[in-house]
Structure formats: C-alpha cells, structure tokens
Short mmCIF file of C-alpha atoms in Angstrom, two decimals:
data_model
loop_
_atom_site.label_atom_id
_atom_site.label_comp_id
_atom_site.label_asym_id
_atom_site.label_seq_id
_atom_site.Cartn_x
_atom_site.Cartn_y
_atom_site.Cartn_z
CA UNK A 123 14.53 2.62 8.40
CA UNK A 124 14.88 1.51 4.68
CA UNK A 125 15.80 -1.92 4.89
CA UNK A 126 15.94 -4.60 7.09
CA UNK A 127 18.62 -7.86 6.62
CA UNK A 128 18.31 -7.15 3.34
CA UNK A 129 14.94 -6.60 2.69
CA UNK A 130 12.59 -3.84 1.74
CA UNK A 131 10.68 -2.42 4.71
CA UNK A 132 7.16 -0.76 4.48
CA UNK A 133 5.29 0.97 7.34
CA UNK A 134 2.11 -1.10 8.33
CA UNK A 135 -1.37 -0.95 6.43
CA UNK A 136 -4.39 0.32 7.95
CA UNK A 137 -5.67 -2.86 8.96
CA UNK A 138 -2.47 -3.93 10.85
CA UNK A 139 -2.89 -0.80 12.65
CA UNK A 140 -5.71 -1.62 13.82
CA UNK A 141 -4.64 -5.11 14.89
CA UNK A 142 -1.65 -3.47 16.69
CA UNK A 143 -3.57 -0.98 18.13
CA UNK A 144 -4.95 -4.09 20.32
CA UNK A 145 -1.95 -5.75 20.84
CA UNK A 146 -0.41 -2.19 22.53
CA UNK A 147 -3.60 -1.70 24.84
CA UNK A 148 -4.26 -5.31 25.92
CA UNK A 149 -2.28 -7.17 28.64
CA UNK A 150 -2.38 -10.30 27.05
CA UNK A 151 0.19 -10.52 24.34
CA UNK A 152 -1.53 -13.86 22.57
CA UNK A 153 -4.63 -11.73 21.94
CA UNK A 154 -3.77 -11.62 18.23
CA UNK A 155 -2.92 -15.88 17.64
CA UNK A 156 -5.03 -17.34 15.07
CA UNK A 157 -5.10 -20.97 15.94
CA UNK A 158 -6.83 -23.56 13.62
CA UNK A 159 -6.27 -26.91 12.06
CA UNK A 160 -7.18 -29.02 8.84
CA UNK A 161 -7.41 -32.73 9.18
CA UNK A 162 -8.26 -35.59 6.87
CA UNK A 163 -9.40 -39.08 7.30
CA UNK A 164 -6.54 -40.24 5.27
CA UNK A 165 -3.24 -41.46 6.20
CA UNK A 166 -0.48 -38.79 5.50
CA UNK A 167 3.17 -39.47 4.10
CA UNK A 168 4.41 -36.95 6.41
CA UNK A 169 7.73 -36.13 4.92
CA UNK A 170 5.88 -35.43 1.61
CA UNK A 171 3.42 -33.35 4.03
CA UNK A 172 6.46 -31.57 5.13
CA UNK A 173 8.12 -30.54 2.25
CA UNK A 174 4.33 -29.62 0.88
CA UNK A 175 3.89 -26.90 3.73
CA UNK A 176 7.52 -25.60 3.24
CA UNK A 177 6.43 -24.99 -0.46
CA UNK A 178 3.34 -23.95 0.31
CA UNK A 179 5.42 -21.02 2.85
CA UNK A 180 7.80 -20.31 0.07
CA UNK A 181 4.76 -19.21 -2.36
CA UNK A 182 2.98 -17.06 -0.10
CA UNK A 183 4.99 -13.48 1.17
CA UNK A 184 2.26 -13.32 3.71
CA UNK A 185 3.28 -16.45 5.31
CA UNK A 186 7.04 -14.80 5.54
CA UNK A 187 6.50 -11.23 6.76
CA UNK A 188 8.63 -10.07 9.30
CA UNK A 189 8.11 -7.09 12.14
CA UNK A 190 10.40 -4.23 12.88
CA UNK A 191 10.52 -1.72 15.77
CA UNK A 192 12.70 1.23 14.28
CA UNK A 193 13.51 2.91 18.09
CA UNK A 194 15.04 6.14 16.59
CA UNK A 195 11.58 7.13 14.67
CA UNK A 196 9.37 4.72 17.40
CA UNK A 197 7.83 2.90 14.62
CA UNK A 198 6.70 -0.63 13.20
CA UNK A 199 7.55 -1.60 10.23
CA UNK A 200 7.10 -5.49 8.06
CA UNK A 201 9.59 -6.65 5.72
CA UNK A 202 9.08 -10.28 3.65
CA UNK A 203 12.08 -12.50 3.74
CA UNK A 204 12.78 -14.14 0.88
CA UNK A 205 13.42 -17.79 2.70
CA UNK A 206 11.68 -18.98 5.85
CA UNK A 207 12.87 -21.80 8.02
CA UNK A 208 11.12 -22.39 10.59
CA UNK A 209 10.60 -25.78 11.42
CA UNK A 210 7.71 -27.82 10.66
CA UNK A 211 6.74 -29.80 14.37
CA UNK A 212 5.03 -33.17 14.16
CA UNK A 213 2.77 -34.73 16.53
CA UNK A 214 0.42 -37.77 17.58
CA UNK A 215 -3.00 -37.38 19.77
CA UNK A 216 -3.45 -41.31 19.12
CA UNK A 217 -4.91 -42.65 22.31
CA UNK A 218 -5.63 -38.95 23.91
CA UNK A 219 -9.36 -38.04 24.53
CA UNK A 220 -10.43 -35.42 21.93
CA UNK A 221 -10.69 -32.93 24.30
CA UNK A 222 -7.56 -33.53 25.72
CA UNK A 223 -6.03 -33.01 22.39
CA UNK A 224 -8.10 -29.44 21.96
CA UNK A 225 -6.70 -28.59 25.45
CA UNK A 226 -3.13 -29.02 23.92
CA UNK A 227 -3.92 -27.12 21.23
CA UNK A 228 -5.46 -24.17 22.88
CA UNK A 229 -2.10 -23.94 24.53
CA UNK A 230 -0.65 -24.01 21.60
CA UNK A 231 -2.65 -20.96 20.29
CA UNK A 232 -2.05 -18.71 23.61
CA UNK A 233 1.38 -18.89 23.35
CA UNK A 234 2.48 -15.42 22.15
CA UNK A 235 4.90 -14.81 19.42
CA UNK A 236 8.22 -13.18 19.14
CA UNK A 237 7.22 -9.69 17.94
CA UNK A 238 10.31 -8.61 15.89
CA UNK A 239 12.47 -10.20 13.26
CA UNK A 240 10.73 -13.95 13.87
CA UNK A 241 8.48 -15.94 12.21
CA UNK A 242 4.76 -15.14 12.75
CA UNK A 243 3.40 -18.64 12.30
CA UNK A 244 3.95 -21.91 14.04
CA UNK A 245 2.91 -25.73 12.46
CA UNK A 246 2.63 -28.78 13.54
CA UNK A 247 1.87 -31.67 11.69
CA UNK A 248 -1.13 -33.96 14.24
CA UNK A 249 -2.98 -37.23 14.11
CA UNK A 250 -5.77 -37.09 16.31
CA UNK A 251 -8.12 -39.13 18.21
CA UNK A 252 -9.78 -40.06 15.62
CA UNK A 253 -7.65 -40.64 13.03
CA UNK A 254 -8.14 -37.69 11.17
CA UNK A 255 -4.44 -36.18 10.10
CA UNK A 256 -3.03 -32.90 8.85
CA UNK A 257 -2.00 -29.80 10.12
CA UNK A 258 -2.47 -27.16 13.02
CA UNK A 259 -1.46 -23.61 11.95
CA UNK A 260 -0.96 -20.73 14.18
CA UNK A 261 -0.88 -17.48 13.18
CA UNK A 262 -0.38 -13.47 14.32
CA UNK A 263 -3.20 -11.56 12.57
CA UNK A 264 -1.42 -8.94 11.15
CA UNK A 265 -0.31 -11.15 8.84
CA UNK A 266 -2.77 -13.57 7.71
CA UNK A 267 -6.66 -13.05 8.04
CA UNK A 268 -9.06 -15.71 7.92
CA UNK A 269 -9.62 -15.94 4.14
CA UNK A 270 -5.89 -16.09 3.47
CA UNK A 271 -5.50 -19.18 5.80
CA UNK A 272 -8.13 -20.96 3.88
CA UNK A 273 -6.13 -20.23 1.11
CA UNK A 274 -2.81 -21.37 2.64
CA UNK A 275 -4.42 -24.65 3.88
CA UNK A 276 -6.22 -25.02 0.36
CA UNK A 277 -2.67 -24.99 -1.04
CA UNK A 278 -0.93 -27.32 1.01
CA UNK A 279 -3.27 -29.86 0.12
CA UNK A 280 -3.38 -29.25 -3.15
CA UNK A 281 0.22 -29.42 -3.66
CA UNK A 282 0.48 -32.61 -1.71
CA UNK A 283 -2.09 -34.08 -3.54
CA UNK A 284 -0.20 -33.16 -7.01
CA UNK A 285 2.80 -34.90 -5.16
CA UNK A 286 0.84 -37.85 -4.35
CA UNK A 287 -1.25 -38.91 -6.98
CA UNK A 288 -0.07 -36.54 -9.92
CA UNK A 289 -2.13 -34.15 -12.47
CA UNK A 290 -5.40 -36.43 -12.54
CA UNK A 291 -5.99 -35.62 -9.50
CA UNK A 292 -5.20 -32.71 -9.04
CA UNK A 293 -2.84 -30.05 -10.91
CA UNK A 294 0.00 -28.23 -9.29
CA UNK A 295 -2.03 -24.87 -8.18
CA UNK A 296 -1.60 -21.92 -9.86
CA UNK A 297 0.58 -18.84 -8.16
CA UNK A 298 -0.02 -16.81 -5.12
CA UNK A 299 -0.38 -13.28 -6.01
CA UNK A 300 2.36 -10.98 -4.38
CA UNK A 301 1.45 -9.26 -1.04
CA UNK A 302 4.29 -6.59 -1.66
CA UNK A 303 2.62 -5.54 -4.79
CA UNK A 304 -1.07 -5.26 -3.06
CA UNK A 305 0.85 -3.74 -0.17
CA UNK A 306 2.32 -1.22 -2.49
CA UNK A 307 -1.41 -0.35 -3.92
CA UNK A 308 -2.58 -0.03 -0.22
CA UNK A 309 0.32 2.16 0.94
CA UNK A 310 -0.07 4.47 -2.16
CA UNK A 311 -4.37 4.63 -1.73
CA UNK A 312 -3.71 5.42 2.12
CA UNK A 313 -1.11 8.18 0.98
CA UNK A 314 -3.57 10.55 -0.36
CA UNK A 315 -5.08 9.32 -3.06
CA UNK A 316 -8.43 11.04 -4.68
CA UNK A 317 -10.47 7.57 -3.65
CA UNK A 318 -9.54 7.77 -0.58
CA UNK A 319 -10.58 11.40 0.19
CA UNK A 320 -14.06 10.08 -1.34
CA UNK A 321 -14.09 7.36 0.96
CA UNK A 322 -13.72 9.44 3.68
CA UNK A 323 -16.40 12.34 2.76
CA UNK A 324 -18.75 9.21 2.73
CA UNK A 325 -17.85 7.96 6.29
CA UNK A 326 -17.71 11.32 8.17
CA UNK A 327 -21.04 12.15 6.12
CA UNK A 328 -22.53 9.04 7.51
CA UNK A 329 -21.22 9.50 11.25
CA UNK A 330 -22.51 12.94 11.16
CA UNK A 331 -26.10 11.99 10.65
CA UNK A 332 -27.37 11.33 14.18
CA UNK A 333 -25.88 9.83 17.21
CA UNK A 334 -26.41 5.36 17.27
CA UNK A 335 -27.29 3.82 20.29
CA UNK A 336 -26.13 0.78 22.68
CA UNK A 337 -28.25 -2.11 22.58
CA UNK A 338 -26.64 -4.86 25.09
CA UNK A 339 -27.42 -8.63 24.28
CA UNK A 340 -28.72 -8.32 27.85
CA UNK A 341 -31.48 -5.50 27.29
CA UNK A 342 -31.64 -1.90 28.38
CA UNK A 343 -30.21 -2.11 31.80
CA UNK A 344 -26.62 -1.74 31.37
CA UNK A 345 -26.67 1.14 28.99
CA UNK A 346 -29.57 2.54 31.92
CA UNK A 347 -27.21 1.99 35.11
CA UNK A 348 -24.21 3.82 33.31
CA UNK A 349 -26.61 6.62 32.57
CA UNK A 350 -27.63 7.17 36.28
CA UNK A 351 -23.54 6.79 37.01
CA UNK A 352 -22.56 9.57 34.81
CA UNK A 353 -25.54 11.54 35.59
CA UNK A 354 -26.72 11.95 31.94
CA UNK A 355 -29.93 10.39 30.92
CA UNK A 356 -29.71 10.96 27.37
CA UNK A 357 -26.02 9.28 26.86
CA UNK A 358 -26.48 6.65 24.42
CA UNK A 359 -22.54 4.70 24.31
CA UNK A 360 -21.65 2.63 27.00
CA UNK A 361 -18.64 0.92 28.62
CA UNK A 362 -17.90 -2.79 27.82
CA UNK A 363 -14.83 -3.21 28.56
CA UNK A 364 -13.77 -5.13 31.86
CA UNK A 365 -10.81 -5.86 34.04
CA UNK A 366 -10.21 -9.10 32.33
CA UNK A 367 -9.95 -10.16 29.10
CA UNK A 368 -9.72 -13.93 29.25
CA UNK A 369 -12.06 -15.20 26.67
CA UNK A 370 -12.99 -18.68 25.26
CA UNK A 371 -14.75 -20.08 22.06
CA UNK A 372 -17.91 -21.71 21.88
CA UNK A 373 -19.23 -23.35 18.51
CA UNK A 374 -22.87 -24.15 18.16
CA UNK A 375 -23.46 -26.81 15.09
CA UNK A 376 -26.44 -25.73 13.08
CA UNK A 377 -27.15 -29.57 10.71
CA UNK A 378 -27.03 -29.60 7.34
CA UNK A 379 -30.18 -29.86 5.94
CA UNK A 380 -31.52 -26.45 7.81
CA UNK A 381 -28.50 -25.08 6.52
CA UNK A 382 -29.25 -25.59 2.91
CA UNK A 383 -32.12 -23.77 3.60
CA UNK A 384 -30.78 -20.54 4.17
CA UNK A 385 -28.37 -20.72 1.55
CA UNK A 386 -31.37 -21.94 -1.07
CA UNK A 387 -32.83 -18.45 0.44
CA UNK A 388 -30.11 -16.50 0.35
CA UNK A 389 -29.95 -17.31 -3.31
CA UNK A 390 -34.03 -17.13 -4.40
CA UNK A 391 -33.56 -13.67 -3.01
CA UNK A 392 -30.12 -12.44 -4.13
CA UNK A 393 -29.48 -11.50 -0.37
CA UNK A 394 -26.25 -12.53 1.02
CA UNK A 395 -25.68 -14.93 3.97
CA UNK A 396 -23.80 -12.17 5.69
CA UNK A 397 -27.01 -9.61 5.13
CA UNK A 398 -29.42 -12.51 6.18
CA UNK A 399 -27.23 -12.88 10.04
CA UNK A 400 -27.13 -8.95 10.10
CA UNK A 401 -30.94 -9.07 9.99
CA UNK A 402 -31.10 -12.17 12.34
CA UNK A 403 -28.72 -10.56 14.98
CA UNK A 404 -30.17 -6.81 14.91
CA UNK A 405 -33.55 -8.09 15.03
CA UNK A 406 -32.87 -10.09 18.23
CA UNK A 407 -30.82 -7.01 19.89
CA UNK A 408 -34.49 -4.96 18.44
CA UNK A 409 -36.19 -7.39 20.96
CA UNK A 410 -34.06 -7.40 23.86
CA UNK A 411 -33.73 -3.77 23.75
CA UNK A 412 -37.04 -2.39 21.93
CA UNK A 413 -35.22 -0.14 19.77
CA UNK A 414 -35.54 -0.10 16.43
CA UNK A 415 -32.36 1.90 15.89
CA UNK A 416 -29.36 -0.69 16.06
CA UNK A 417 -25.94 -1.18 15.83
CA UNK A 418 -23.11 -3.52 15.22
CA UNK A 419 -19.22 -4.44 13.85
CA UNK A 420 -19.41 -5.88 10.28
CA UNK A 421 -16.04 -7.20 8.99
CA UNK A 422 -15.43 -6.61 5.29
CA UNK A 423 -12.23 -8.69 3.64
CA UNK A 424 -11.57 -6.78 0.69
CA UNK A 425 -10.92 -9.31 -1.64
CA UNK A 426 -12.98 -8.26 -4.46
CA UNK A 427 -10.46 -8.80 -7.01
CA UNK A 428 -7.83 -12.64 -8.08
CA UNK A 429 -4.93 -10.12 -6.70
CA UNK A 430 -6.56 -9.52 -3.20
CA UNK A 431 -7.97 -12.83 -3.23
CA UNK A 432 -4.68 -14.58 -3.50
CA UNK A 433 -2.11 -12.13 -1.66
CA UNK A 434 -2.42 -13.84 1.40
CA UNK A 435 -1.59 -11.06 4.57
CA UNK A 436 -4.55 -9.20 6.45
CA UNK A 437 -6.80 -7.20 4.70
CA UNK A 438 -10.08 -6.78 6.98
CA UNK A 439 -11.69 -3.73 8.12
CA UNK A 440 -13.82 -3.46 10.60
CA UNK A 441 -16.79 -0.74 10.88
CA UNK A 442 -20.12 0.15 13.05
CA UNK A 443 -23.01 -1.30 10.64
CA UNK A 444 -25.93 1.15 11.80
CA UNK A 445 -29.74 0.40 10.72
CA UNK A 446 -32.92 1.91 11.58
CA UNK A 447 -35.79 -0.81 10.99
CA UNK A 448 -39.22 -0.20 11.92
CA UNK A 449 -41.40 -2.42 13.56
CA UNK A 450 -43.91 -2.63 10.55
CA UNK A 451 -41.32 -3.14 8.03
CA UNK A 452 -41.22 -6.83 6.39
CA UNK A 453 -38.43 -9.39 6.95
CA UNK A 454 -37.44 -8.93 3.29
CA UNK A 455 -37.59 -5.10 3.68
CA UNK A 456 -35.51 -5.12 6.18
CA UNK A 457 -32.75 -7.27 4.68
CA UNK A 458 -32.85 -4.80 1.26
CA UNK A 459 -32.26 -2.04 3.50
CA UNK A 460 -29.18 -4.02 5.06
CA UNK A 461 -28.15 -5.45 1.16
CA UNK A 462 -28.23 -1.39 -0.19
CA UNK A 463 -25.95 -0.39 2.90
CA UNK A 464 -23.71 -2.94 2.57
CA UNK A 465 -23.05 -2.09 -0.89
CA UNK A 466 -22.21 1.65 -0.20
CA UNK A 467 -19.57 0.19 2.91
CA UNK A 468 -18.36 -2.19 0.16
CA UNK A 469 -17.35 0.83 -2.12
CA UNK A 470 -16.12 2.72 0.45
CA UNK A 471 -14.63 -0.29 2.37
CA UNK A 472 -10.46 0.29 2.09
CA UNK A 473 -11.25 3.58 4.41
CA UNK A 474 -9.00 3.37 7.31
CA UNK A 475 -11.08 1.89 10.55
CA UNK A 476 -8.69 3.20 12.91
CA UNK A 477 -9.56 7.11 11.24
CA UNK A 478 -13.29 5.84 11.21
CA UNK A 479 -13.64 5.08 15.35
CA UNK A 480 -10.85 8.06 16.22
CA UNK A 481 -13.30 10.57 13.79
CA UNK A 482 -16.34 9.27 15.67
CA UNK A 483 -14.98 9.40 19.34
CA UNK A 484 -14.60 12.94 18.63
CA UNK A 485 -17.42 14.20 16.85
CA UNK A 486 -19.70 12.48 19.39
CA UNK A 487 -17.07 13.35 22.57
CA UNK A 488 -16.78 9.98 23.87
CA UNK A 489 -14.86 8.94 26.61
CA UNK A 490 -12.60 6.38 25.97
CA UNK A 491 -14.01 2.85 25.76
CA UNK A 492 -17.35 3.98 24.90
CA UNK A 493 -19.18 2.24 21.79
CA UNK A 494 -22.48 2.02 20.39
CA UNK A 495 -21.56 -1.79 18.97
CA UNK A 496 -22.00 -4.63 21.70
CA UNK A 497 -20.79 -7.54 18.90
CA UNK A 498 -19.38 -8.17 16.19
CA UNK A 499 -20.15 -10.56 12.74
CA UNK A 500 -17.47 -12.07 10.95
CA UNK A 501 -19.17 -14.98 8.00
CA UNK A 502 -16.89 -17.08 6.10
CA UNK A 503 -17.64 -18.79 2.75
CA UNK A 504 -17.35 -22.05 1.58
CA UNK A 505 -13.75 -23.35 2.54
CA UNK A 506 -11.97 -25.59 0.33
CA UNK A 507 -14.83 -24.93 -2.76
CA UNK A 508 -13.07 -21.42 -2.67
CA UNK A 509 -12.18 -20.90 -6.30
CA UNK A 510 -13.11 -24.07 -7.90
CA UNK A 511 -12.74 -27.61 -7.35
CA UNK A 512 -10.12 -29.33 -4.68
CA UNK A 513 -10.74 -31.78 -2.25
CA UNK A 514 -14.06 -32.72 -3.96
CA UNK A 515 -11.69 -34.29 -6.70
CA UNK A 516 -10.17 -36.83 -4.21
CA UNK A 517 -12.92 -38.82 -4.14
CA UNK A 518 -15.31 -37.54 -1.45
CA UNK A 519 -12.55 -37.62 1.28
CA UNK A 520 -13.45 -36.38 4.54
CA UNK A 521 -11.81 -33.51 6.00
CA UNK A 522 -12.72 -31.15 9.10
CA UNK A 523 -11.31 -27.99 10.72
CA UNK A 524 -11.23 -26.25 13.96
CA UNK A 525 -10.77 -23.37 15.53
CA UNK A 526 -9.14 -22.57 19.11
CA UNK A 527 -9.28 -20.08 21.25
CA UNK A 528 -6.20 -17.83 22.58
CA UNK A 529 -7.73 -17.41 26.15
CA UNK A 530 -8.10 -13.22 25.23
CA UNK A 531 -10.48 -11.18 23.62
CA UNK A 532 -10.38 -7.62 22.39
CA UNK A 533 -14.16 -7.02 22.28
CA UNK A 534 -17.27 -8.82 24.45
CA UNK A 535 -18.26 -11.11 21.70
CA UNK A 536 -17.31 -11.95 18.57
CA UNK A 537 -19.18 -14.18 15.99
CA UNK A 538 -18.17 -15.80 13.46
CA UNK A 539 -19.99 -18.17 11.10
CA UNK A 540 -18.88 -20.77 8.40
CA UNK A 541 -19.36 -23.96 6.69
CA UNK A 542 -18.45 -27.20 8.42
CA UNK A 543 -16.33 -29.03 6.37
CA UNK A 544 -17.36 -32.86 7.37
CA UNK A 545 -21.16 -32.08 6.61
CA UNK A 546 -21.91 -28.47 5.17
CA UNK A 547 -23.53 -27.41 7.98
CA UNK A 548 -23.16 -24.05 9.77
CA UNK A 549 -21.16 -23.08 12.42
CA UNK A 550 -21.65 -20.77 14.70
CA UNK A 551 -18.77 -19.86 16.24
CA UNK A 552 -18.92 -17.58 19.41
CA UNK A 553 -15.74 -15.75 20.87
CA UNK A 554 -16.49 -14.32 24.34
CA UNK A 555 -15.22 -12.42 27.12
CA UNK A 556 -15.96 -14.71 30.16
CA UNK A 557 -16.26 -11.57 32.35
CA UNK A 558 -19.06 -10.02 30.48
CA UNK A 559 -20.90 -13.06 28.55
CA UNK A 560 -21.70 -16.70 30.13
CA UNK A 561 -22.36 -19.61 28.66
CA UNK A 562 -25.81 -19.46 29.55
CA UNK A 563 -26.10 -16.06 27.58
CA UNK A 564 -24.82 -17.58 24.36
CA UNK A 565 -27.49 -20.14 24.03
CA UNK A 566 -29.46 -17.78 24.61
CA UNK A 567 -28.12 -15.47 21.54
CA UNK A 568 -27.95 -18.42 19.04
CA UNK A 569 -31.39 -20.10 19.89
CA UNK A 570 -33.22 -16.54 19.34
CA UNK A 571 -30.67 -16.14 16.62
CA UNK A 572 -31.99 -19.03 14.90
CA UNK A 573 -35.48 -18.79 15.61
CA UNK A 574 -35.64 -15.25 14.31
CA UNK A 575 -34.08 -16.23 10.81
CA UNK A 576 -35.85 -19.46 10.24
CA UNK A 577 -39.05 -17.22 11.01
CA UNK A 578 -38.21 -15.08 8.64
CA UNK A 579 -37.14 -17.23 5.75
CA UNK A 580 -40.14 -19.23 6.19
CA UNK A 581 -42.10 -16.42 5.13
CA UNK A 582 -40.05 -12.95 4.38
CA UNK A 583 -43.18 -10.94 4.08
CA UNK A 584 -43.56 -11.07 8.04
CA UNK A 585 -43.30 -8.00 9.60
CA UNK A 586 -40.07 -7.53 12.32
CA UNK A 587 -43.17 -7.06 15.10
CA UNK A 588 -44.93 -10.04 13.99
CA UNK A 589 -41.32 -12.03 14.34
CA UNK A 590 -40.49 -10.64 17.68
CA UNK A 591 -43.40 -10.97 18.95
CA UNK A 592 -43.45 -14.96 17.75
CA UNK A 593 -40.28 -15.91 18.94
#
C-alpha cells in the first residue's frame, strides 16, 4: 500500500506499535480512548467556539491521521487527510449533578472508535454544573499523547481568544509543526540508522547486567505464592495480569501550598519533579517489599526539541526504570542516582520499547505476562503555562480540566501526576485495574507516597532507613 484516498501512507512508529500491540491483545476495544475536558468560568459564543476547534483540527496533522489495514501484506498503516469533518457535538449539564455529568462523560470515553479510515477524535462542546464551559475531547492514543492534547486545547483557546477580543489579548498562535515531517525523521532513525544501533547497544547492555525483581504494592507475598506455584524459589517476575481488565480512575488532590513546596525543592536542587515521585514511589515499594533493588515503568515524551514539541501525534516510550538504593544512602543520594539514570534513558530514549520488553523476555526466558514493573509513572508539566503566556493574559480567568476513565486498563496501575489548573495544586491521578487494586489500596499508595516525599524534602540528608522507618 502506497497511498490511501489520496494520501501518503506510512507504516506506524514505534510508539504506535506499542499502543496497538494493546489494542490486539486486550478484549476491550476502548482501552486506548483518551477522554478529557477543558472548561472555563466564562460564557462561550459557541459558534465562534466551533469554528475555533475546526481551525484548531485543520492546523494540527495529528488531529487528522487516519488508520489503514492493508489485508494483502496484513499490515497497519496512518495516512493524514488533508480536511477533517467531523462534526463538532454540543451539549448542556445545566441542572445535572456533577457526577452525573462525569458519568456521561465516562461513557463518552469507553465508546470505542472506528479503527480504519475514520476520525480518531470525538468533541463536544459542554456547560456543566457549574457553569464552567468548553470542550470534552476524546481521543485514540496512537494519535495524540498527553502533551499534544495540552497543546491542542492550548490552541483552541488561544485562537478563540484572538477571535474574541483581538491581538491585545492574545495573538493568533504561531504554527503547529508538521507530524509527517517528524514522522519521516522517526521512520528513517527506526530504519537503521547509526543512533539507533547506539541506542540499542546501551539498552541490551543495561538488561544484561543482572536480573530486576518484582516488588508488589502489596509486599512480598504475591511474587512468594507464584514462586511455590511454579516450583522455583529463585524466580523473580511475576504475573499481574487478570481475567478482567475493567479499570477506573481515582484522583487524589494534593493543595496548593504543599505543592509549591516540592516544586521550590525540585528547583533548590536541580532535581526534576518526575525524579523526586521516582524516589517517592520506589522508596515506598523498598518498604513494602524490603528490597532495595526496585523497579518500575517511566514514560519519556520525547519532545526535547519546538519540532517534537509542536507535532502533535504520540511520541511516548515506555521503559523498566531499575535502581538499586541502599538503605544507608541519603534522600538526596538517592534522587542523583535516579537524575544520572534518567539522563542516560533520555539519550537513548527514541529506542523502540516494543524491541526493549521482546529483547528482555528472552534474555531472561520469561513466560509471557511476566514483569518485574508492578506500576507505572507518567508526570505532566504545567498545562496552559506550556510555552509562554496564555490564559494568564485573560485576566486571571478560571479554567479546570478532567480526566475520565475508559472502564479498561492495560497494566495494574497507572499514575499519573499534574498541575490542577483552578489552584496549582497536584494531582494525583491513579488508573487501576479493579481486579487487582481497591480503593482501599490506593490511599494507601498515595498517603505513604506523600509522607515519604514530604519526609524527604524536609530534610534530604535523611537516610532511605531513617524515612522508612518514620513513616
């Protein structure tokens, strides 16, 4: 297949493969719906809101990929059409309890999309509750990650905003970047290129150190019973993958003013927030499990440079993040050894996942669904300050997002943690298997979470004992 209606096609990039790789395996066809919405406490013009997110669709290729399924070959392909029209729903919560109106929502989100040759987004225009207005957005995540919807929603409102109240407000934004031209960088790296060969000495180098092991949020005993099942006391993956995989979300509101305080840290100490919840969630799978050896899923976005940033599409990869920290070793210590490990994954980081976890299954013999990582860590930064200035310049205007849940998970639990946009506060947003985590478990996770960091940042020159053993 070389085109497609008329367009270009290209075969999929690593991290869509890995996307679709969970889409083929999982019996839930939704499991891939990003569903989130922006609202303001403002009343909207809605036809100029309208024609804003139709512009807003016509400068971003991501927003207008397409699938193919070529039968002959048995492969997926993407294509970006040149016009989309799909149309723009509009509706009113007023007088519906808030929860009632998440409800709707979350239905919203767990319907699954057309797979081939259809749009891979749905929006709806919403007033809610409580009067907040603006937009829900839906989307399949192998085409948009999480940074590039910021970016899409960023751009709506700043292009209704220019409509509205002109240039001293705010100027018409500057251009999206093209995602055919990053895709055509990614395509030609993943083809063969010299970098990626280095990339991939580093990774197998790393795997073939020494064997991780599982550390369950719920202590030793799982990884213990599968040990006496199999009738090997030294394995050291286990199995965490159950018959279902209905999931929900569950988002725990850390206030502002504790908030600050890790970011204040985070910048005395030129650590990042992601490196300071690394060392927050090992250390509190350390002390369930009394290992010191620990490992997790780190999500890197690969937007390092304006044309990444600004491409929209996905470009995450996922990896095991491995560390070996010592009971006697300071809080600070241990965050520098997470901040120099981060940077090698960072230079290495456009390796493809899919050849990282198919590499390691082998080398180590694993059966299939075995893994050393019981969750994952996904932080976002600062939403609408991304870049510069935006809503800040409309006069302190309140706006808030939210997040809803598909009803399906690919993995037992899933955190992910960013700023709240009504307060700057934290939050910390859990997505869980319901078969393997309760909600009982997740307090739990975020109130050791929590205590462990705000230990730590009150004085870094604790040791991880002396931390454990306080909280």
């Amino acid at each position: 297949m070389k085109t497609r209606r008329g367009c270009k096609v290209y075969p999929l990039t690593e991290a869509q493969k890995l996307h679709f790789y969970c889409l083929k395996y999982c019996p839930k066809k939704q499991v891939l719906n990003i569903g989130s919405s922006l609202t303001i406490e403002i009343d909207l013009d809605w036809e100029v809101l309208r024609e804003s997110i139709k512009e807003a669709i016509s400068r971003c290729e991501g927003m207008r990929i397409r699938f193919a399924h070529d039968k002959k070959e048995g492969k997926e392909y993407q294509y970006v059409v040149k016009e989309d029209h799909s149309e723009i729903g509009h509706f009113d919560f007023y007088g519906w309890k808030m929860e009632d109106a998440e409800a709707k929502m979350r239905e919203w989100t767990e319907l699954p999309f057309e797979r081939y040759d259809s749009p891979m987004h749905r929006i709806v225009m919403i007033r809610l509750p409580n009067g907040f207005q603006g937009t829900y957005v839906c989307v399949d995540h192998m085409t948009m990650d999480a940074q590039s919807l910021i970016l899409f929603y960023r751009d709506i409102i700043e292009i209704y905003s220019h409509k509205m109240f002109g240039d001293e407000v705010i100027a018409y934004p500057k251009a999206m970047t093209s995602y055919i031209k990053q895709l055509e960088k990614d395509l030609a790296y993943e083809a063969g290129s010299t970098s990626s060969q280095r990339d991939r000495e580093f990774f197998e180098k790393l795997i073939g150190t020494s064997e991780p092991i599982f550390n369950s949020i719920y202590g030793p005993g799982l990884l213990e019973q599968q040990r006496k099942a199999s009738g090997n006391p030294d394995q050291r993956a286990a199995r965490t993958i159950p018959e279902d995989v209905s999931a929900n979300i569950t988002t725990f509101r850390l206030e502002p003013e504790p908030s600050e305080r890790l970011l204040t840290f985070c910048e005395e100490h030129r650590i990042s927030m992601t490196c300071l919840l690394l060392m927050g969630l090992r250390t509190y799978l350390q002390k369930q499990n009394g290992n010191e050896d620990v490992s997790l899923t780190t999500t890197i976005a690969r937007r390092a440079t304006l044309t990444e940033k600004r491409c929209g599409g996905t470009r995450i990869h996922c990896f095991p993040f491995r560390t070996i920290i010592s009971r006697d070793k300071t809080f600070l210590e241990g965050m520098e050894i997470i901040r120099d490990t981060q940077n090698q994954y960072f230079r290495h980081a456009s390796y493809s996942p899919t050849e990282y976890f198919n590499y390691r299954k082998k080398f180590y013999n694993l059966e299939d669904g075995l893994t050393y990582e019981p969750l994952a860590l996904t932080y976002q930064p600062l939403a609408m300050k991304y870049e510069g200035p935006g809503l800040d310049k409309m006069g302190g205007i309140r706006y808030d997002t939210a997040r809803y849940s598909n009803g399906v998970a690919g993995q037992p639990l899933y955190l992910t943690v960013s700023h709240r946009a009504l307060d700057d506060g934290l939050d910390f947003c859990f997505e869980y298997q319901t078969g393997i985590v309760t909600p009982q478990k997740l307090e739990e996770v975020y109130y050791y979470l929590c205590r462990i960091i705000f230990r730590g940042v009150e004085d870094c020159s604790r040791t991880v004992g002396e931390i454990i053993d306080m909280v």
